[in-house]
XYZ file of N, CA and C in Angstrom:
267
model
N -9.533 35.704 18.613
C -9.095 34.637 19.511
C -10.056 33.455 19.433
N -11.336 33.721 19.330
C -12.315 32.626 19.272
C -12.072 31.752 18.043
N -11.714 32.366 16.927
C -11.483 31.576 15.720
C -10.237 30.705 15.856
N -9.250 31.155 16.630
C -8.055 30.338 16.852
C -8.414 29.096 17.649
N -9.269 29.274 18.683
C -9.709 28.123 19.470
C -10.514 27.147 18.617
N -11.333 27.681 17.720
C -12.105 26.818 16.830
C -11.180 26.067 15.875
N -10.136 26.728 15.400
C -9.180 26.078 14.509
C -8.440 24.960 15.229
N -8.007 25.218 16.473
C -7.318 24.191 17.251
C -8.245 23.016 17.525
N -9.501 23.305 17.857
C -10.473 22.229 18.095
C -10.698 21.428 16.823
N -10.770 22.100 15.684
C -10.961 21.402 14.413
C -9.779 20.498 14.097
N -8.561 20.980 14.340
C -7.367 20.174 14.085
C -7.342 18.957 15.002
N -7.712 19.144 16.273
C -7.745 18.007 17.196
C -8.776 16.980 16.778
N -9.934 17.438 16.315
C -10.971 16.508 15.877
C -10.505 15.754 14.635
N -9.893 16.470 13.695
C -9.428 15.829 12.461
C -8.283 14.860 12.715
N -7.461 15.142 13.696
C -6.330 14.264 13.974
C -6.732 13.077 14.823
N -7.983 13.013 15.263
C -8.454 11.872 16.024
C -8.160 11.970 17.503
N -7.804 13.147 18.001
C -7.474 13.282 19.418
C -8.695 13.574 20.277
N -9.776 14.083 19.656
C -10.965 14.444 20.420
C -12.176 13.792 19.763
N -13.055 13.206 20.582
C -14.294 12.634 20.071
C -15.220 13.773 19.664
N -15.830 13.668 18.507
C -16.654 14.749 17.980
C -17.895 14.959 18.839
N -18.512 13.884 19.296
C -19.773 14.007 20.023
C -19.578 14.440 21.470
N -18.596 13.908 22.169
C -18.425 14.212 23.585
C -17.423 15.312 23.846
N -16.479 15.536 22.963
C -15.454 16.535 23.163
C -14.328 16.059 24.061
N -14.397 14.795 24.482
C -13.370 14.235 25.355
C -12.241 13.645 24.506
N -11.067 13.500 25.111
C -9.953 12.885 24.362
C -10.318 11.493 23.882
N -9.986 11.227 22.647
C -10.302 9.943 22.016
C -9.175 8.957 22.279
N -9.516 7.795 22.800
C -8.527 6.760 23.085
C -8.488 5.762 21.924
N -8.254 6.258 20.746
C -8.240 5.414 19.560
C -6.861 4.871 19.265
N -6.593 4.678 18.010
C -5.341 4.100 17.558
C -4.184 5.086 17.759
N -3.202 4.734 18.613
C -2.089 5.663 18.823
C -1.074 5.667 17.688
N -1.173 4.706 16.808
C -0.190 4.620 15.729
C -0.699 5.227 14.419
N -1.597 6.211 14.528
C -2.141 6.837 13.326
C -1.036 7.517 12.516
N -0.130 8.231 13.202
C 0.934 8.931 12.486
C 1.909 7.945 11.859
N 2.075 6.788 12.481
C 2.913 5.746 11.887
C 2.292 5.248 10.580
N 0.991 5.079 10.581
C 0.293 4.646 9.360
C 0.380 5.712 8.269
N 0.218 6.967 8.648
C 0.307 8.055 7.673
C 1.719 8.136 7.101
N 2.736 8.033 7.956
C 4.122 8.065 7.490
C 4.444 6.901 6.579
N 3.945 5.716 6.927
C 4.170 4.549 6.082
C 3.514 4.731 4.717
N 2.309 5.274 4.707
C 1.618 5.517 3.434
C 2.375 6.532 2.585
N 2.902 7.570 3.217
C 3.667 8.573 2.466
C 4.957 7.987 1.898
N 5.649 7.164 2.696
C 6.873 6.534 2.195
C 6.577 5.563 1.053
N 5.479 4.831 1.167
C 5.096 3.906 0.096
C 4.776 4.668 -1.185
N 4.048 5.768 -1.056
C 3.727 6.583 -2.234
C 4.994 7.160 -2.856
N 5.926 7.615 -2.027
C 7.183 8.157 -2.550
C 7.987 7.074 -3.266
N 7.978 5.862 -2.717
C 8.702 4.766 -3.361
C 8.113 4.450 -4.736
N 6.788 4.422 -4.815
C 6.149 4.150 -6.107
C 6.467 5.260 -7.103
N 6.414 6.498 -6.649
C 6.699 7.623 -7.543
C 8.141 7.584 -8.036
N 9.066 7.203 -7.168
C 10.475 7.157 -7.575
C 10.799 5.941 -8.442
N 10.059 4.849 -8.297
C 10.356 3.645 -9.066
C 9.699 3.620 -10.447
N 8.625 4.382 -10.638
C 7.931 4.346 -11.931
C 8.812 4.747 -13.118
N 9.602 5.809 -13.050
C 10.442 6.147 -14.214
C 11.443 5.039 -14.553
N 12.024 4.417 -13.547
C 12.971 3.332 -13.811
C 12.268 2.116 -14.405
N 11.062 1.824 -13.931
C 10.306 0.694 -14.493
C 9.965 0.951 -15.959
N 9.586 2.181 -16.293
C 9.300 2.519 -17.691
C 10.555 2.352 -18.543
N 11.686 2.752 -18.012
C 12.946 2.621 -18.737
C 13.288 1.148 -18.961
N 13.082 0.325 -17.944
C 13.379 -1.105 -18.080
C 12.473 -1.764 -19.114
N 11.198 -1.391 -19.145
C 10.272 -1.967 -20.129
C 10.645 -1.509 -21.532
N 11.034 -0.270 -21.663
C 11.380 0.271 -22.976
C 12.617 -0.416 -23.564
N 13.593 -0.753 -22.712
C 14.849 -1.318 -23.200
C 14.961 -2.825 -22.990
N 13.858 -3.493 -22.705
C 13.910 -4.948 -22.524
C 13.914 -5.651 -23.886
N 14.455 -6.866 -23.956
C 14.469 -7.576 -25.235
C 13.054 -7.983 -25.650
N 12.829 -8.043 -26.932
C 11.518 -8.416 -27.473
C 11.313 -9.918 -27.345
N 10.062 -10.320 -27.180
C 9.729 -11.738 -27.019
C 9.867 -12.470 -28.352
N 10.285 -13.731 -28.266
C 10.407 -14.579 -29.453
C 9.420 -15.724 -29.345
N 9.390 -16.592 -30.337
C 8.377 -17.655 -30.383
C 8.569 -18.699 -29.295
N 9.777 -18.994 -28.864
C 10.011 -20.022 -27.859
C 9.872 -19.542 -26.427
N 9.615 -18.255 -26.233
C 9.536 -17.709 -24.883
C 8.288 -18.160 -24.138
N 7.191 -18.418 -24.855
C 5.962 -18.831 -24.174
C 6.109 -20.182 -23.508
N 6.831 -21.078 -24.133
C 6.980 -22.403 -23.517
C 7.812 -22.333 -22.240
N 8.767 -21.431 -22.187
C 9.561 -21.290 -20.969
C 8.762 -20.620 -19.850
N 7.625 -20.048 -20.173
C 6.733 -19.495 -19.164
C 5.654 -20.490 -18.752
N 5.094 -21.194 -19.739
C 3.958 -22.083 -19.477
C 4.391 -23.331 -18.706
N 5.539 -23.895 -19.014
C 5.975 -25.136 -18.366
C 6.165 -24.960 -16.856
N 6.897 -23.965 -16.359
C 7.015 -23.824 -14.898
C 5.689 -23.523 -14.206
N 4.843 -22.696 -14.834
C 3.544 -22.392 -14.241
C 2.695 -23.653 -14.147
N 2.728 -24.474 -15.169
C 1.978 -25.735 -15.149
C 2.514 -26.659 -14.063
N 3.828 -26.733 -13.917
C 4.408 -27.583 -12.880
C 4.033 -27.104 -11.476
N 4.027 -25.811 -11.263
C 3.638 -25.273 -9.953
C 2.160 -25.558 -9.682
N 1.312 -25.364 -10.685
C -0.114 -25.648 -10.515
C -0.336 -27.130 -10.237
N 0.419 -27.997 -10.908
C 0.315 -29.436 -10.669
C 0.759 -29.782 -9.253
N 1.843 -29.179 -8.785
C 2.315 -29.417 -7.426
C 1.277 -28.972 -6.403
N 0.665 -27.815 -6.603
C -0.374 -27.336 -5.689
C -1.571 -28.269 -5.692
N -1.966 -28.739 -6.888
C -3.099 -29.672 -6.965
C -2.782 -30.972 -6.253
N -1.573 -31.484 -6.383
C -1.176 -32.717 -5.694
C -1.184 -32.508 -4.190
N -0.658 -31.388 -3.717
C -0.658 -31.101 -2.277
C -2.076 -30.959 -1.746
N -2.964 -30.362 -2.507
C -4.371 -30.256 -2.073
C -5.037 -31.619 -2.056
N -4.685 -32.471 -2.995
C -5.271 -33.806 -3.055
C -4.798 -34.672 -1.867
N -3.533 -34.471 -1.474
C -2.984 -35.247 -0.354
C -3.683 -34.858 0.946
N -3.932 -33.602 1.131
C -4.550 -33.127 2.367
C -6.012 -33.400 2.296
């Protein structure tokens, strides 16, 4: 029975419900389980999306010589717009 009480106390301490030093209930973040659930859902989403992303990269069209200019021109225009806005302010 003593080991069961120690196990319950350990679980409470690990879950953040009891302060380790005082043994009193901890008035910390009540949304800890929400954060843990969000982290688990995010990890599951990444795990489920990785195979599809690999498939998309594998079957994407190969780059040609004119593709770099269609990338560099918009990026340059955006950088120029940001520089102009910073200069105005």
